Short mmCIF file of C-alpha atoms in Angstrom, two decimals:
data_model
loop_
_atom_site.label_atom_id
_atom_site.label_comp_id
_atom_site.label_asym_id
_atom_site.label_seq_id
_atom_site.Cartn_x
_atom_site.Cartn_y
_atom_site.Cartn_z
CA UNK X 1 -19.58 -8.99 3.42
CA UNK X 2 -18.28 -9.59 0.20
CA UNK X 3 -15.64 -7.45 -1.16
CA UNK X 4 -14.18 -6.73 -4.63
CA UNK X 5 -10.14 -6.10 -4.19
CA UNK X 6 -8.70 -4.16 -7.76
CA UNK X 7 -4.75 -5.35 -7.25
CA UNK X 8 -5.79 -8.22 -5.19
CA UNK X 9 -2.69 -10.25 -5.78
CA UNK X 10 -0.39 -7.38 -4.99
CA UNK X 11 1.92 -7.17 -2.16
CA UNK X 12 -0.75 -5.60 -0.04
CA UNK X 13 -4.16 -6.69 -1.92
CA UNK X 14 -2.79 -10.41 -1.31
CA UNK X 15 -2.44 -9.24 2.40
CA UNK X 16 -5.30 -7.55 2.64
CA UNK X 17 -7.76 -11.08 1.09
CA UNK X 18 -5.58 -12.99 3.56
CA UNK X 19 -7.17 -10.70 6.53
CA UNK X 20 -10.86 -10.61 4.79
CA UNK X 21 -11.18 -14.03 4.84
CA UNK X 22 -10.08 -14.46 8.36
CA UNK X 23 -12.58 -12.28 9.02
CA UNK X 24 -15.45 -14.21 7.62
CA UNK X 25 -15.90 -12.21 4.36
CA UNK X 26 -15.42 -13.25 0.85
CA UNK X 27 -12.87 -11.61 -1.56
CA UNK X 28 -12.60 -11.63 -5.38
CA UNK X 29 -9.86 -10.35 -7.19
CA UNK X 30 -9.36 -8.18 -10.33
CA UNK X 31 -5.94 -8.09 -11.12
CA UNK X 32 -3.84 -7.74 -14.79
CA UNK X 33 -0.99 -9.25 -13.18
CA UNK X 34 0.99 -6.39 -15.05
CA UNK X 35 2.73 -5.99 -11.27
CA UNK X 36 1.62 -8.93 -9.56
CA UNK X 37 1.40 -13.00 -10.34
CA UNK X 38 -1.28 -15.63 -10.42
CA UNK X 39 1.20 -17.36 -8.20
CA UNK X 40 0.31 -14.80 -5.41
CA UNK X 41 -3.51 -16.30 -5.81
CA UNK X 42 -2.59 -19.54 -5.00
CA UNK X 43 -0.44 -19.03 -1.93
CA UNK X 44 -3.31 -17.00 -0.67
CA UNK X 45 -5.79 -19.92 -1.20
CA UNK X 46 -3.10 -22.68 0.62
CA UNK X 47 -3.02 -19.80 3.58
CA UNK X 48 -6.85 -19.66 3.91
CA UNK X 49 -7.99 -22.92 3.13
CA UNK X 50 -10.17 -21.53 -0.11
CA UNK X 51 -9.96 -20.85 -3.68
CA UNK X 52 -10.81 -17.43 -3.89
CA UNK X 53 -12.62 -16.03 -6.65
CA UNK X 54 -10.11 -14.03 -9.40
CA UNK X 55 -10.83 -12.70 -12.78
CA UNK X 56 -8.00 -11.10 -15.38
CA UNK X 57 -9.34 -7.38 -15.68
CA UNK X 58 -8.01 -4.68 -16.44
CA UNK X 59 -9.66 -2.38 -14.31
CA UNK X 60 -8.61 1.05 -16.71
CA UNK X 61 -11.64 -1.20 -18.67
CA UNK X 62 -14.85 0.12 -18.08
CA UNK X 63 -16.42 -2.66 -20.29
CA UNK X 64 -14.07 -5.50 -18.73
CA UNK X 65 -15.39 -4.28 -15.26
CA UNK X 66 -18.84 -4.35 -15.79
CA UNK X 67 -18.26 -7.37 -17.60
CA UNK X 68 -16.66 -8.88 -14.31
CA UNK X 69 -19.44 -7.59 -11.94
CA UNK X 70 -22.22 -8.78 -13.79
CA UNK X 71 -20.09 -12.37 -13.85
CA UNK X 72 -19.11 -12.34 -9.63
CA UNK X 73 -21.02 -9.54 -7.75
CA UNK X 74 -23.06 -8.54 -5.87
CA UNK X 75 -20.77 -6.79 -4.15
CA UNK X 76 -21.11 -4.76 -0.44
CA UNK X 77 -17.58 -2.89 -1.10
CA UNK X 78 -14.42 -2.19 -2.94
CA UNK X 79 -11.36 -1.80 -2.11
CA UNK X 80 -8.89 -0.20 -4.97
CA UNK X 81 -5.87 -0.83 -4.94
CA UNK X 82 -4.98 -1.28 -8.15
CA UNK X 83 -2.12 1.83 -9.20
CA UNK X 84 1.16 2.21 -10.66
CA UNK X 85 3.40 3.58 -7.76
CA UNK X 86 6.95 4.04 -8.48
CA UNK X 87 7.81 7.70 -7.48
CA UNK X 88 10.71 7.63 -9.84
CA UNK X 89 9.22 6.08 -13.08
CA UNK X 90 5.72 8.45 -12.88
CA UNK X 91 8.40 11.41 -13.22
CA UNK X 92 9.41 10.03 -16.93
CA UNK X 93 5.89 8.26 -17.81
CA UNK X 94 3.40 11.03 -16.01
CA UNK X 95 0.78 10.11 -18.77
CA UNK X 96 0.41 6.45 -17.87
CA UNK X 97 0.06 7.42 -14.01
CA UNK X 98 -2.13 9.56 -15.03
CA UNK X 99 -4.06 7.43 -17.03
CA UNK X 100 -4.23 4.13 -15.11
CA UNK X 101 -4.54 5.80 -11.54
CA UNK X 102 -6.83 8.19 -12.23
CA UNK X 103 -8.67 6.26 -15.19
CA UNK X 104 -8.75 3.32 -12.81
CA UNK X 105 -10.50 5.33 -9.69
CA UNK X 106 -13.13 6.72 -12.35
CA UNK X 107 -13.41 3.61 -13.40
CA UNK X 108 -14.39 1.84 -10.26
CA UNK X 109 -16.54 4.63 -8.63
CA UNK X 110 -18.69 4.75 -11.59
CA UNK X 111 -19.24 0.69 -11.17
CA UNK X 112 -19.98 1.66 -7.52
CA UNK X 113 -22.65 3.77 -8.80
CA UNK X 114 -23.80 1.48 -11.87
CA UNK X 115 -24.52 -1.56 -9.20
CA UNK X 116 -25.40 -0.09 -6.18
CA UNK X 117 -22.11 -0.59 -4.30
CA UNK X 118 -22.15 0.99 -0.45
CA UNK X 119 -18.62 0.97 0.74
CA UNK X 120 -15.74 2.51 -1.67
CA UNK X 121 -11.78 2.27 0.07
CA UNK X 122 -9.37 3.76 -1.97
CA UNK X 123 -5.58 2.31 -0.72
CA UNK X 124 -3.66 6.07 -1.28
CA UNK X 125 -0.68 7.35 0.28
CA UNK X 126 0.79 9.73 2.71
CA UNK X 127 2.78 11.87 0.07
CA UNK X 128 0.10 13.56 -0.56
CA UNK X 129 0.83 15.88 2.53
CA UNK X 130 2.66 19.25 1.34
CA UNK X 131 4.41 21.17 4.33
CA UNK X 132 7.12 19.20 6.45
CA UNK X 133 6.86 21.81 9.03
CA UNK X 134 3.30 19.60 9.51
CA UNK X 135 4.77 16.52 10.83
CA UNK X 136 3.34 14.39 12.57
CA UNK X 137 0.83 14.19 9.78
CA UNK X 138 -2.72 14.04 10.58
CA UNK X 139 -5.43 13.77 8.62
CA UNK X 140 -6.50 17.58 8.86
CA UNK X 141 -2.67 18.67 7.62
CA UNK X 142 -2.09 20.32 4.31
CA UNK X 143 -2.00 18.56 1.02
CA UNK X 144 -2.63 19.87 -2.67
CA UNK X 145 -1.20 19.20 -6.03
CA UNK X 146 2.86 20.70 -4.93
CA UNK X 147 4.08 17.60 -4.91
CA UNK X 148 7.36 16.83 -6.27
CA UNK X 149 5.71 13.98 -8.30
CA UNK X 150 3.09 12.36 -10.75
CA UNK X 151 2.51 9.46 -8.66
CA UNK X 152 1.61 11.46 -5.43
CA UNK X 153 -0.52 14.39 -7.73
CA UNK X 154 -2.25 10.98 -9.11
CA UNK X 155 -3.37 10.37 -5.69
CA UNK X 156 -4.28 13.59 -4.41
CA UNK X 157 -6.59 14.14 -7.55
CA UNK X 158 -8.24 10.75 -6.86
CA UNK X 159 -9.17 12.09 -3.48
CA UNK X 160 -10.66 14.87 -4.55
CA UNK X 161 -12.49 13.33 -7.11
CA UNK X 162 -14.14 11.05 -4.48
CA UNK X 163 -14.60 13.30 -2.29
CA UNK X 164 -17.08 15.55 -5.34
CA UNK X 165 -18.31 11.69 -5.91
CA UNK X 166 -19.37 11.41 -2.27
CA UNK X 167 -21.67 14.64 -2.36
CA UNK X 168 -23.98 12.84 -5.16
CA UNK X 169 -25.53 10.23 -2.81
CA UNK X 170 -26.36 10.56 0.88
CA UNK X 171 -25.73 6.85 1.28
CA UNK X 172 -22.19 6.63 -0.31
CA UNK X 173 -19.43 5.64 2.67
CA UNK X 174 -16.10 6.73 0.56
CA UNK X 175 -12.79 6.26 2.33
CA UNK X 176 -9.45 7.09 1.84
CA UNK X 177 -6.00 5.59 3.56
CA UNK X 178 -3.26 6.88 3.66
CA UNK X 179 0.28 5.43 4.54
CA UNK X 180 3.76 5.82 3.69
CA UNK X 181 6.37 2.33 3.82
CA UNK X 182 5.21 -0.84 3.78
CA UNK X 183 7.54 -3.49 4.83
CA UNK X 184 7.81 -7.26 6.27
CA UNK X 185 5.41 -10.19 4.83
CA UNK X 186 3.03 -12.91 5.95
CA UNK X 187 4.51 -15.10 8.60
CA UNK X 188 3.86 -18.25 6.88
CA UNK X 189 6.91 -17.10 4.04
CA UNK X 190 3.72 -17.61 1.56
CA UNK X 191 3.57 -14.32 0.08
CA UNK X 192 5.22 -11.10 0.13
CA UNK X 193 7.10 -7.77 -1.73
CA UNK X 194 7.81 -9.31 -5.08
CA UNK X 195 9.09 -5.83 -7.32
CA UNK X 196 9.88 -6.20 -11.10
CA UNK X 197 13.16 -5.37 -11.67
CA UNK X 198 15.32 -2.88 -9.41
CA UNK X 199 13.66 -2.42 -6.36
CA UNK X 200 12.43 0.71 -5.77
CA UNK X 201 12.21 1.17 -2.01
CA UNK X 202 14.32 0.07 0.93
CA UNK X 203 13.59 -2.98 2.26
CA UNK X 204 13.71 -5.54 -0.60
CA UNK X 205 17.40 -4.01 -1.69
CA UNK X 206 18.53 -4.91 1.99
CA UNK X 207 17.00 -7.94 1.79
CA UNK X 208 18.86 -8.61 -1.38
CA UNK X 209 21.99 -7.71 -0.01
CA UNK X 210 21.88 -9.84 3.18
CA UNK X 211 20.80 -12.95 0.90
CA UNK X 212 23.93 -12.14 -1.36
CA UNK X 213 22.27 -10.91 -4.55
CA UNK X 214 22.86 -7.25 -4.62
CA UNK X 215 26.12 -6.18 -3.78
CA UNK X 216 25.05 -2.86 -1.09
CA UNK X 217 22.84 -0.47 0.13
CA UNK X 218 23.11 3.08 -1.01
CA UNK X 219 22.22 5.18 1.76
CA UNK X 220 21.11 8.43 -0.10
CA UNK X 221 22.19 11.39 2.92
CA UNK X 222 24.16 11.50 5.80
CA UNK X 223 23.64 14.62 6.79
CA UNK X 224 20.03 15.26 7.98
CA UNK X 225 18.54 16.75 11.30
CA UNK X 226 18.30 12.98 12.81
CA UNK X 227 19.36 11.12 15.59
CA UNK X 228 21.89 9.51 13.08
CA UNK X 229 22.14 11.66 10.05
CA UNK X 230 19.53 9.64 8.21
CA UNK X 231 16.14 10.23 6.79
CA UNK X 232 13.35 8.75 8.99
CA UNK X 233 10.26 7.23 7.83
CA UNK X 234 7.47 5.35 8.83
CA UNK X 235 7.68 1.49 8.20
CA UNK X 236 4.22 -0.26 8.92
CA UNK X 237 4.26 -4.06 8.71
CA UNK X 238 1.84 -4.90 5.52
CA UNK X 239 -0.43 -7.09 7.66
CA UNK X 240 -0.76 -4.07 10.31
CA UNK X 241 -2.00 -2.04 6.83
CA UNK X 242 -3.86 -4.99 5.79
CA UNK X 243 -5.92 -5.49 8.88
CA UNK X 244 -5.96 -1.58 8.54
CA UNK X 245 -8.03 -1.75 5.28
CA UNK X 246 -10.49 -4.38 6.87
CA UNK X 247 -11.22 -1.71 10.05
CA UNK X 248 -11.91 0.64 7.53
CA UNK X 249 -14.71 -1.43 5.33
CA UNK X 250 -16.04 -2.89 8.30
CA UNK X 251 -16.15 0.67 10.04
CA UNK X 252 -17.40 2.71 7.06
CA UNK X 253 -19.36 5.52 7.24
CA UNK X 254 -21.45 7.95 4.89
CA UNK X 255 -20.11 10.97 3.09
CA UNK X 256 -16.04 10.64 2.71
CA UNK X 257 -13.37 10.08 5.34
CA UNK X 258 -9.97 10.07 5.63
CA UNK X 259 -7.20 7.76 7.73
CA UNK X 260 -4.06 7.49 8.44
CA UNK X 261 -2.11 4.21 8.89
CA UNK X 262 0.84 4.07 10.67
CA UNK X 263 2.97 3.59 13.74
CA UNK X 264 3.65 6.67 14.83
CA UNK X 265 7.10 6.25 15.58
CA UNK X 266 9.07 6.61 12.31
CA UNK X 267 12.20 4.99 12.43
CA UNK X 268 15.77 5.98 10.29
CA UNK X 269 16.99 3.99 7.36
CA UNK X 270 20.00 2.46 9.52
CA UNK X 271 17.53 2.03 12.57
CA UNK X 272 16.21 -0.23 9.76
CA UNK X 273 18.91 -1.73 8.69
CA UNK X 274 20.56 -2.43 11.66
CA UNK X 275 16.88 -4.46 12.69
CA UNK X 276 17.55 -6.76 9.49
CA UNK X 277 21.07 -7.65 10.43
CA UNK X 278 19.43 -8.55 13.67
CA UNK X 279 16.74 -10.44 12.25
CA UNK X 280 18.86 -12.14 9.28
CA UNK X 281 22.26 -12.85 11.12
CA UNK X 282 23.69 -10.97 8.15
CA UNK X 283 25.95 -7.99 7.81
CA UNK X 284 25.00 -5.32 5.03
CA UNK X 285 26.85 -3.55 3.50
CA UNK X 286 26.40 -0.42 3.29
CA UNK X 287 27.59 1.99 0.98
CA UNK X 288 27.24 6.86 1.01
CA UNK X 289 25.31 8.40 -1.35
CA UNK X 290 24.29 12.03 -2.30
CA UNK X 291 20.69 12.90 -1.26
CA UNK X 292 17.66 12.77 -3.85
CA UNK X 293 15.98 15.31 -5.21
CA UNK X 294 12.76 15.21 -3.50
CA UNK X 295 13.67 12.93 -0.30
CA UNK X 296 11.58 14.62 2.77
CA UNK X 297 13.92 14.35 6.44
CA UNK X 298 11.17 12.70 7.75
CA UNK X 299 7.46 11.45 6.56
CA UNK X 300 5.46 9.82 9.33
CA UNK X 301 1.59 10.47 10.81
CA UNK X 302 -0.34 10.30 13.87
CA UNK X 303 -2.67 7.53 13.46
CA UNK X 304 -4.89 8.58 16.37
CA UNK X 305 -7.98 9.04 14.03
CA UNK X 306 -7.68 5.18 13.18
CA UNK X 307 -7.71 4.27 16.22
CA UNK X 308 -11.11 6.09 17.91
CA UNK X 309 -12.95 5.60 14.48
CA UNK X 310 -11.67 2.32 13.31
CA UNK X 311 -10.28 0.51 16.59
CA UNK X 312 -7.38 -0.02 14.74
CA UNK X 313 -3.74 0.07 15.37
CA UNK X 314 -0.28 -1.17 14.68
CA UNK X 315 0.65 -4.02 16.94
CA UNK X 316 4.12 -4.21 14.93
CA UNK X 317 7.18 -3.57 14.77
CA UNK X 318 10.34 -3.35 12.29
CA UNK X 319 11.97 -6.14 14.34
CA UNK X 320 9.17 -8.27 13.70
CA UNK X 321 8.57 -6.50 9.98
CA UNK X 322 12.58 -7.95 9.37
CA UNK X 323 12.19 -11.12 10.24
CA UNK X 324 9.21 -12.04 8.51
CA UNK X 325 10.51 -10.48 5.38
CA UNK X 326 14.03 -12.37 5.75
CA UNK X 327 11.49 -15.52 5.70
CA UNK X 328 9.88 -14.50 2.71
CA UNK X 329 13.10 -13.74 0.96
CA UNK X 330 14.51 -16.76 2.32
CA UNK X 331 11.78 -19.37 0.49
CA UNK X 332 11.38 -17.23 -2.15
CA UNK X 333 14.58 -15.81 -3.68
CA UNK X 334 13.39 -14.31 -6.53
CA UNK X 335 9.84 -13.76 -5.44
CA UNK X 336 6.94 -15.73 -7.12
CA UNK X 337 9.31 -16.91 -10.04
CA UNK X 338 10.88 -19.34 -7.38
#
C-alpha cells in the first residue's frame, strides 16, 4: 500500500511512517515543518533502513497538493495528520485553527476525490466528547460543537464534514481516530515529542524537570473526585497510536467509521509522575496550582471497538511510555536542535 502522511515528521506522523514501513508499505511525507523538522525525516530513514519520500507542502495549498500528487502518487490512502493542536493558543488565534484544520481536511478530501484515493484516516481527538457523565467514552457517546475550545470544535467539524463527504461515493472508506495523551517515544531514542517553546502538555515539562531544565511541575488541582486528588487521563504510548493508525488503513471499510485509541485504564497526573521518577532515577519536583478553566476530572475511552474491528490494542504502558521518553530526552536535550 502506499500511503500519503500530511504531518509526517510530527511526533506521531514520524511514528506512524516508522510502523508503515515495518509493515511493508511505502510512506511519503507532506510536511511545512512549521511544527516539525527535516531532522525528524532522517532519523526515520536511519530507523528503517530507507529514504523515504518527503516533499515541503503546505497542505492548506490546494495547488501545492495537487502539485505534490501529480509529482509522488498514486496513492491507496491518506492519513492527515497535519493540525495545529494547542488547546490554549486556538482560544486566542481561533481563526488560524480554523483555517489550517479545517482548510487542511477540505483540502485533502477533495485530492482524495480529484485522484481516486480509497482510504481517508483523519488523526482527531477525544475532546470532541461533550458530557463527562459519559465516561468511559465510546464511540457512540455524545459530542457536538460545546466544547470549551477552537481546537476541539476544529475537530468535531472535520468529522462531520467527512462524514457528508462519505455519503457522495459508495466506495469511499473514511475513518476517524480518536485519542486523548500521547506520551513516551521510539525505543531507539531516534525520534520523539519535540514542542516549540513551552510545552504544552504533561509529559515533556516532567521530562524537563527530571533532566534539570525546568525548574517544577505545576500540578493544576488537588482536589478532584480521584484516588489522589488529581485529574486522570488516558496516556497511550505514541507507537501503541501509531500501530493504531496502521490497523485502521489496513482495516478500512466503506462509508465512515469511527475509533477510539486508548488504554482503557486512565491513569492520574502523579500516577504519572511518580512512573518517570521510576523510570529516570530522578526526583521532580513538584509544585500546587489552581485548576484550569476547562480541565475535565477525567477523559479516557473504551477502546473495545478497535479491538473487534481493527485487532488492535495497547500493549503499553506508562512505565514503559517513561522510560522510553527519558531516552529520548536523554540523547536529545533540546529535541531535534541537538
Amino acid at each position: 500500500m502506499r500511503v500519503l502522511l500530511t504531518g509526517g515528521a510530527g511526533y506521531i506522523g514520524a511514528h506512524t511512517v516508522v510502523e508503515l514501513i515495518a509493515a511493508g508499505h511505502e510512506a511519503v511525507i507532506f510536511d511545512d515543518f512549521s511544527c516539525s523538522s527535516p531532522v525528524a525525516i532522517e532519523r526515520i530513514n536511519e530507523i528503517t533502513g530507507t529514504q523515504v519520500c518527503n516533499r515541503t507542502i503546505d497542505v492548506t495549498d490546494a495547488e501545492a497538493v495537487r502539485a505534490g500528487i501529480d509529482e509522488t502518487g498514486p496513492f491507496d490512502a491518506i492519513i492527515h495528520l497535519a493540525a495545529r493542536k494547542a488547546i490554549g493558543e486556538s482560544v486566542s488565534l481561533p481563526l488560524e485553527y480554523y483555517e489550517n484544520n479545517v482548510g487542511s481536511t477540505i483540502v485533502m478530501l477533495a485530492a482524495m476525490r480529484e485522484h481516486g484515493i480509497s482510504t481517508f484516516l483523519f488523526s482527531g481527538t477525544g475532546t470532541v466528547y461533550t458530557h463527562q457523565e459519559d465516561l468511559p467514552f465510546v464511540e457512540t457517546s455524545r459530542t457536538g460543537l460545546a466544547l470549551p475550545n477552537p481546537y476541539s470544535k476544529s475537530k468535531r467539524i472535520c468529522e462531520e464534514i467527512m462524514a457528508d463527504f462519505a455519503r457522495t461515493g459508495p466506495d469511499r472508506r473514511l475513518i476517524g481516530l480518536r485519542y486523548f495523551n500521547p506520551i513516551g517515544a521510539h525505543e531507539s531514542g531516534l525520534i520523539g515529542e519535540d514542542p516549540q517553546g513551552i510545552p504544552n502538555n504533561l509529559m515533556p515539562i516532567v521530562a524537563r524537570v527530571a533532566a534539570g531544565i525546568l525548574p517544577q511541575v505545576s500540578i493544576f488541582g488537588r482536589d478532584y473526585d480521584t484516588v489522589d486528588g488529581t485529574a486522570l487521563r488516558d496516556y497511550i504510548h505514541v507507537v501503541d497510536l501509531a500501530r493504531g493508525h496502521l490497523a485502521a488503513i489496513e482495516h478500512a471499510e466503506r462509508g465512515m467509521h469511527f475509533y477510539n485509541l486508548g488504554t482503557g485504564q486512565p491513569s492520574s497526573v502523579l500516577e504519572l509522575i511518580a512512573a518517570f521518577e521510576e523510570a529516570s532515577g530522578r526526583q521532580i519536583t513538584v509544585v500546587d496550582a489552581p485548576r484550569r478553566a476547562g480541565d475535565a476530572q477525567a477523559t479516557y475511552c473504551l477502546p473495545d471497538k478497535a479491538h473487534v474491528k481493527l485487532a488492535w490494542r495497547a500493549e503499553f504502558g506508562i512505565g514503559r511510555a517513561c522510560g522510553d521518553y527519558w531516552r529520548w530526552q536523554q540523547q536529545n536535550p533540546e529535541g531535534y536542535r541537538s
